[in-house]
Amino acid sequence: MKMANITDRRAIHLVCVTLVFVSCMFATTAAWGESVCGHRTYNPTFNICCGGVVSSKPFNAGCCGTRAYNTQFNICCGGVISSKPFNAGCCGTRAYNTQFNICCGGVISSKPFNAGCCGTRAYDTRWKNCCNGRIC
């Protein structure tokens, strides 16, 4: 059974499934130029759907979980929005500059010349080795 409201640009479809019992749900269908986010319609020119939540669309839009953000100036690391450093990288939920720093096991350290990680510590691979999780 299909129901439509002529005054509304959206159509609502009633979907029923019969197994041992009858289960019905409403499915939202977007009109031309609209998109569906969860059970809501929205205009993708002005809004963005992030994880089922409709938000105003920033410039250079990206999603971080259910939050919208500007990807030019910010970065999403592990679900946390932070200011975007030059040469941005993520270390868990923290942003860092990959040119000067390194992330080793979730710890940000100064980046040696020939950078390597040994557990959570950074080291110069020209002069040292990692032996069973220890720099030797």
PDB file of C-alpha atoms in Angstrom:
ATOM      1  CA  MET A   1       0.000   0.000   0.000  1.00  0.00           C
ATOM      2  CA  LYS A   2       1.492   3.375  -1.021  1.00  0.00           C
ATOM      3  CA  MET A   3       0.415   6.644   0.551  1.00  0.00           C
ATOM      4  CA  ALA A   4       1.422  10.042  -0.789  1.00  0.00           C
ATOM      5  CA  ASN A   5       0.519  13.550   0.278  1.00  0.00           C
ATOM      6  CA  ILE A   6       0.136  15.753  -2.809  1.00  0.00           C
ATOM      7  CA  THR A   7       1.048  18.923  -0.863  1.00  0.00           C
ATOM      8  CA  ASP A   8       4.275  17.395   0.431  1.00  0.00           C
ATOM      9  CA  ARG A   9       7.276  16.878  -1.886  1.00  0.00           C
ATOM     10  CA  ARG A  10       8.133  13.651  -0.054  1.00  0.00           C
ATOM     11  CA  ALA A  11       6.409  10.324  -0.410  1.00  0.00           C
ATOM     12  CA  ILE A  12       5.947   8.020   2.566  1.00  0.00           C
ATOM     13  CA  HIS A  13       5.767   4.316   1.797  1.00  0.00           C
ATOM     14  CA  LEU A  14       4.199   1.873   4.227  1.00  0.00           C
ATOM     15  CA  VAL A  15       6.129  -1.381   4.059  1.00  0.00           C
ATOM     16  CA  CYS A  16       4.624  -4.454   5.707  1.00  0.00           C
ATOM     17  CA  VAL A  17       6.221  -7.856   6.074  1.00  0.00           C
ATOM     18  CA  THR A  18       4.187 -10.892   7.087  1.00  0.00           C
ATOM     19  CA  LEU A  19       5.952 -13.747   8.797  1.00  0.00           C
ATOM     20  CA  VAL A  20       4.373 -15.143  11.939  1.00  0.00           C
ATOM     21  CA  PHE A  21       3.236 -11.599  12.769  1.00  0.00           C
ATOM     22  CA  VAL A  22       2.806  -8.403  10.751  1.00  0.00           C
ATOM     23  CA  SER A  23       5.606  -5.855  10.998  1.00  0.00           C
ATOM     24  CA  CYS A  24       5.175  -2.425   9.415  1.00  0.00           C
ATOM     25  CA  MET A  25       7.570   0.465   9.090  1.00  0.00           C
ATOM     26  CA  PHE A  26       7.555   3.776   7.279  1.00  0.00           C
ATOM     27  CA  ALA A  27      10.285   4.426   4.730  1.00  0.00           C
ATOM     28  CA  THR A  28      11.043   8.005   3.690  1.00  0.00           C
ATOM     29  CA  THR A  29      11.629   8.712   0.011  1.00  0.00           C
ATOM     30  CA  ALA A  30      13.287  11.988  -0.967  1.00  0.00           C
ATOM     31  CA  ALA A  31      11.875  14.312  -3.579  1.00  0.00           C
ATOM     32  CA  TRP A  32      14.035  15.472  -6.492  1.00  0.00           C
ATOM     33  CA  GLY A  33      17.062  17.405  -5.210  1.00  0.00           C
ATOM     34  CA  GLU A  34      16.766  16.034  -1.692  1.00  0.00           C
ATOM     35  CA  SER A  35      18.551  13.214   0.103  1.00  0.00           C
ATOM     36  CA  VAL A  36      17.552  10.955   2.967  1.00  0.00           C
ATOM     37  CA  CYS A  37      19.361  10.895   6.314  1.00  0.00           C
ATOM     38  CA  GLY A  38      17.949   8.309   8.669  1.00  0.00           C
ATOM     39  CA  HIS A  39      14.223   9.003   8.510  1.00  0.00           C
ATOM     40  CA  ARG A  40      14.556  12.670   7.481  1.00  0.00           C
ATOM     41  CA  THR A  41      14.967  14.346   4.127  1.00  0.00           C
ATOM     42  CA  TYR A  42      17.367  17.236   3.659  1.00  0.00           C
ATOM     43  CA  ASN A  43      18.793  19.511   0.966  1.00  0.00           C
ATOM     44  CA  PRO A  44      22.407  18.398   0.339  1.00  0.00           C
ATOM     45  CA  THR A  45      23.291  21.831  -1.045  1.00  0.00           C
ATOM     46  CA  PHE A  46      22.956  23.405   2.406  1.00  0.00           C
ATOM     47  CA  ASN A  47      23.125  20.437   4.780  1.00  0.00           C
ATOM     48  CA  ILE A  48      25.168  17.289   5.353  1.00  0.00           C
ATOM     49  CA  CYS A  49      24.243  13.928   6.866  1.00  0.00           C
ATOM     50  CA  CYS A  50      26.814  12.648   9.345  1.00  0.00           C
ATOM     51  CA  GLY A  51      26.060   9.339  10.996  1.00  0.00           C
ATOM     52  CA  GLY A  52      22.317   9.852  10.641  1.00  0.00           C
ATOM     53  CA  VAL A  53      22.332  13.462  11.933  1.00  0.00           C
ATOM     54  CA  VAL A  54      21.566  16.407   9.611  1.00  0.00           C
ATOM     55  CA  SER A  55      23.743  19.507  10.193  1.00  0.00           C
ATOM     56  CA  SER A  56      24.437  22.766   8.379  1.00  0.00           C
ATOM     57  CA  LYS A  57      27.043  22.128   5.706  1.00  0.00           C
ATOM     58  CA  PRO A  58      30.346  23.940   6.309  1.00  0.00           C
ATOM     59  CA  PHE A  59      32.754  24.759   3.480  1.00  0.00           C
ATOM     60  CA  ASN A  60      34.940  21.751   2.580  1.00  0.00           C
ATOM     61  CA  ALA A  61      32.507  19.577   4.508  1.00  0.00           C
ATOM     62  CA  GLY A  62      33.508  16.333   6.145  1.00  0.00           C
ATOM     63  CA  CYS A  63      32.023  14.147   8.863  1.00  0.00           C
ATOM     64  CA  CYS A  64      33.518  13.143  12.184  1.00  0.00           C
ATOM     65  CA  GLY A  65      31.069  10.661  13.626  1.00  0.00           C
ATOM     66  CA  THR A  66      27.798  12.586  13.747  1.00  0.00           C
ATOM     67  CA  ARG A  67      29.444  16.045  13.557  1.00  0.00           C
ATOM     68  CA  ALA A  68      30.147  18.108  10.434  1.00  0.00           C
ATOM     69  CA  TYR A  69      33.412  20.032  10.146  1.00  0.00           C
ATOM     70  CA  ASN A  70      35.546  22.061   7.704  1.00  0.00           C
ATOM     71  CA  THR A  71      38.282  19.725   6.413  1.00  0.00           C
ATOM     72  CA  GLN A  72      40.462  22.647   5.276  1.00  0.00           C
ATOM     73  CA  PHE A  73      41.092  23.908   8.807  1.00  0.00           C
ATOM     74  CA  ASN A  74      40.279  20.890  10.967  1.00  0.00           C
ATOM     75  CA  ILE A  75      41.009  17.174  11.143  1.00  0.00           C
ATOM     76  CA  CYS A  76      39.050  14.297  12.673  1.00  0.00           C
ATOM     77  CA  CYS A  77      41.208  11.960  14.731  1.00  0.00           C
ATOM     78  CA  GLY A  78      39.472   9.034  16.366  1.00  0.00           C
ATOM     79  CA  GLY A  79      36.166  10.918  16.505  1.00  0.00           C
ATOM     80  CA  VAL A  80      37.673  14.165  17.880  1.00  0.00           C
ATOM     81  CA  ILE A  81      37.790  17.340  15.754  1.00  0.00           C
ATOM     82  CA  SER A  82      41.009  19.359  16.186  1.00  0.00           C
ATOM     83  CA  SER A  83      42.739  22.242  14.441  1.00  0.00           C
ATOM     84  CA  LYS A  84      44.606  20.888  11.424  1.00  0.00           C
ATOM     85  CA  PRO A  85      48.374  21.294  11.658  1.00  0.00           C
ATOM     86  CA  PHE A  86      50.646  21.478   8.620  1.00  0.00           C
ATOM     87  CA  ASN A  87      51.336  17.930   7.270  1.00  0.00           C
ATOM     88  CA  ALA A  88      48.521  16.652   9.458  1.00  0.00           C
ATOM     89  CA  GLY A  89      48.391  13.149  10.829  1.00  0.00           C
ATOM     90  CA  CYS A  90      46.504  11.459  13.633  1.00  0.00           C
ATOM     91  CA  CYS A  91      47.835   9.700  16.688  1.00  0.00           C
ATOM     92  CA  GLY A  92      44.798   8.206  18.359  1.00  0.00           C
ATOM     93  CA  THR A  93      42.537  11.193  18.988  1.00  0.00           C
ATOM     94  CA  ARG A  94      45.334  13.803  18.680  1.00  0.00           C
ATOM     95  CA  ALA A  95      46.465  15.686  15.568  1.00  0.00           C
ATOM     96  CA  TYR A  96      50.152  16.266  14.914  1.00  0.00           C
ATOM     97  CA  ASN A  97      52.620  17.534  12.290  1.00  0.00           C
ATOM     98  CA  THR A  98      54.081  14.469  10.560  1.00  0.00           C
ATOM     99  CA  GLN A  99      57.061  16.453   9.238  1.00  0.00           C
ATOM    100  CA  PHE A 100      58.540  17.056  12.690  1.00  0.00           C
ATOM    101  CA  ASN A 101      56.863  14.411  14.849  1.00  0.00           C
ATOM    102  CA  ILE A 102      56.133  10.693  14.824  1.00  0.00           C
ATOM    103  CA  CYS A 103      53.422   8.653  16.506  1.00  0.00           C
ATOM    104  CA  CYS A 104      54.712   5.525  18.195  1.00  0.00           C
ATOM    105  CA  GLY A 105      52.143   3.355  19.910  1.00  0.00           C
ATOM    106  CA  GLY A 106      49.860   6.328  20.557  1.00  0.00           C
ATOM    107  CA  VAL A 107      52.633   8.643  21.829  1.00  0.00           C
ATOM    108  CA  ILE A 108      53.741  11.696  19.803  1.00  0.00           C
ATOM    109  CA  SER A 109      57.509  12.292  19.878  1.00  0.00           C
ATOM    110  CA  SER A 110      60.049  14.432  18.013  1.00  0.00           C
ATOM    111  CA  LYS A 111      60.928  12.726  14.748  1.00  0.00           C
ATOM    112  CA  PRO A 112      64.544  11.545  14.436  1.00  0.00           C
ATOM    113  CA  PHE A 113      66.272  11.647  11.031  1.00  0.00           C
ATOM    114  CA  ASN A 114      65.662   7.996  10.060  1.00  0.00           C
ATOM    115  CA  ALA A 115      62.640   7.532  12.244  1.00  0.00           C
ATOM    116  CA  GLY A 116      61.515   4.214  13.592  1.00  0.00           C
ATOM    117  CA  CYS A 117      59.306   3.166  16.469  1.00  0.00           C
ATOM    118  CA  CYS A 118      60.065   0.757  19.238  1.00  0.00           C
ATOM    119  CA  GLY A 119      56.896   0.409  21.254  1.00  0.00           C
ATOM    120  CA  THR A 120      55.994   3.956  22.234  1.00  0.00           C
ATOM    121  CA  ARG A 121      59.506   5.385  21.695  1.00  0.00           C
ATOM    122  CA  ALA A 122      60.982   6.930  18.546  1.00  0.00           C
ATOM    123  CA  TYR A 123      64.562   6.244  17.538  1.00  0.00           C
ATOM    124  CA  ASP A 124      67.070   6.805  14.696  1.00  0.00           C
ATOM    125  CA  THR A 125      67.309   3.519  12.803  1.00  0.00           C
ATOM    126  CA  ARG A 126      70.842   4.410  11.562  1.00  0.00           C
ATOM    127  CA  TRP A 127      72.324   4.062  15.044  1.00  0.00           C
ATOM    128  CA  LYS A 128      69.949   1.920  17.076  1.00  0.00           C
ATOM    129  CA  ASN A 129      67.775  -1.179  16.825  1.00  0.00           C
ATOM    130  CA  CYS A 130      64.592  -2.308  18.476  1.00  0.00           C
ATOM    131  CA  CYS A 131      65.164  -5.491  20.451  1.00  0.00           C
ATOM    132  CA  ASN A 132      62.064  -7.117  21.920  1.00  0.00           C
ATOM    133  CA  GLY A 133      60.337  -3.758  22.407  1.00  0.00           C
ATOM    134  CA  ARG A 134      63.447  -1.975  23.769  1.00  0.00           C
ATOM    135  CA  ILE A 135      65.897   0.330  21.969  1.00  0.00           C
ATOM    136  CA  CYS A 136      69.306  -1.337  21.881  1.00  0.00           C
TER     137      CYS A 136
END
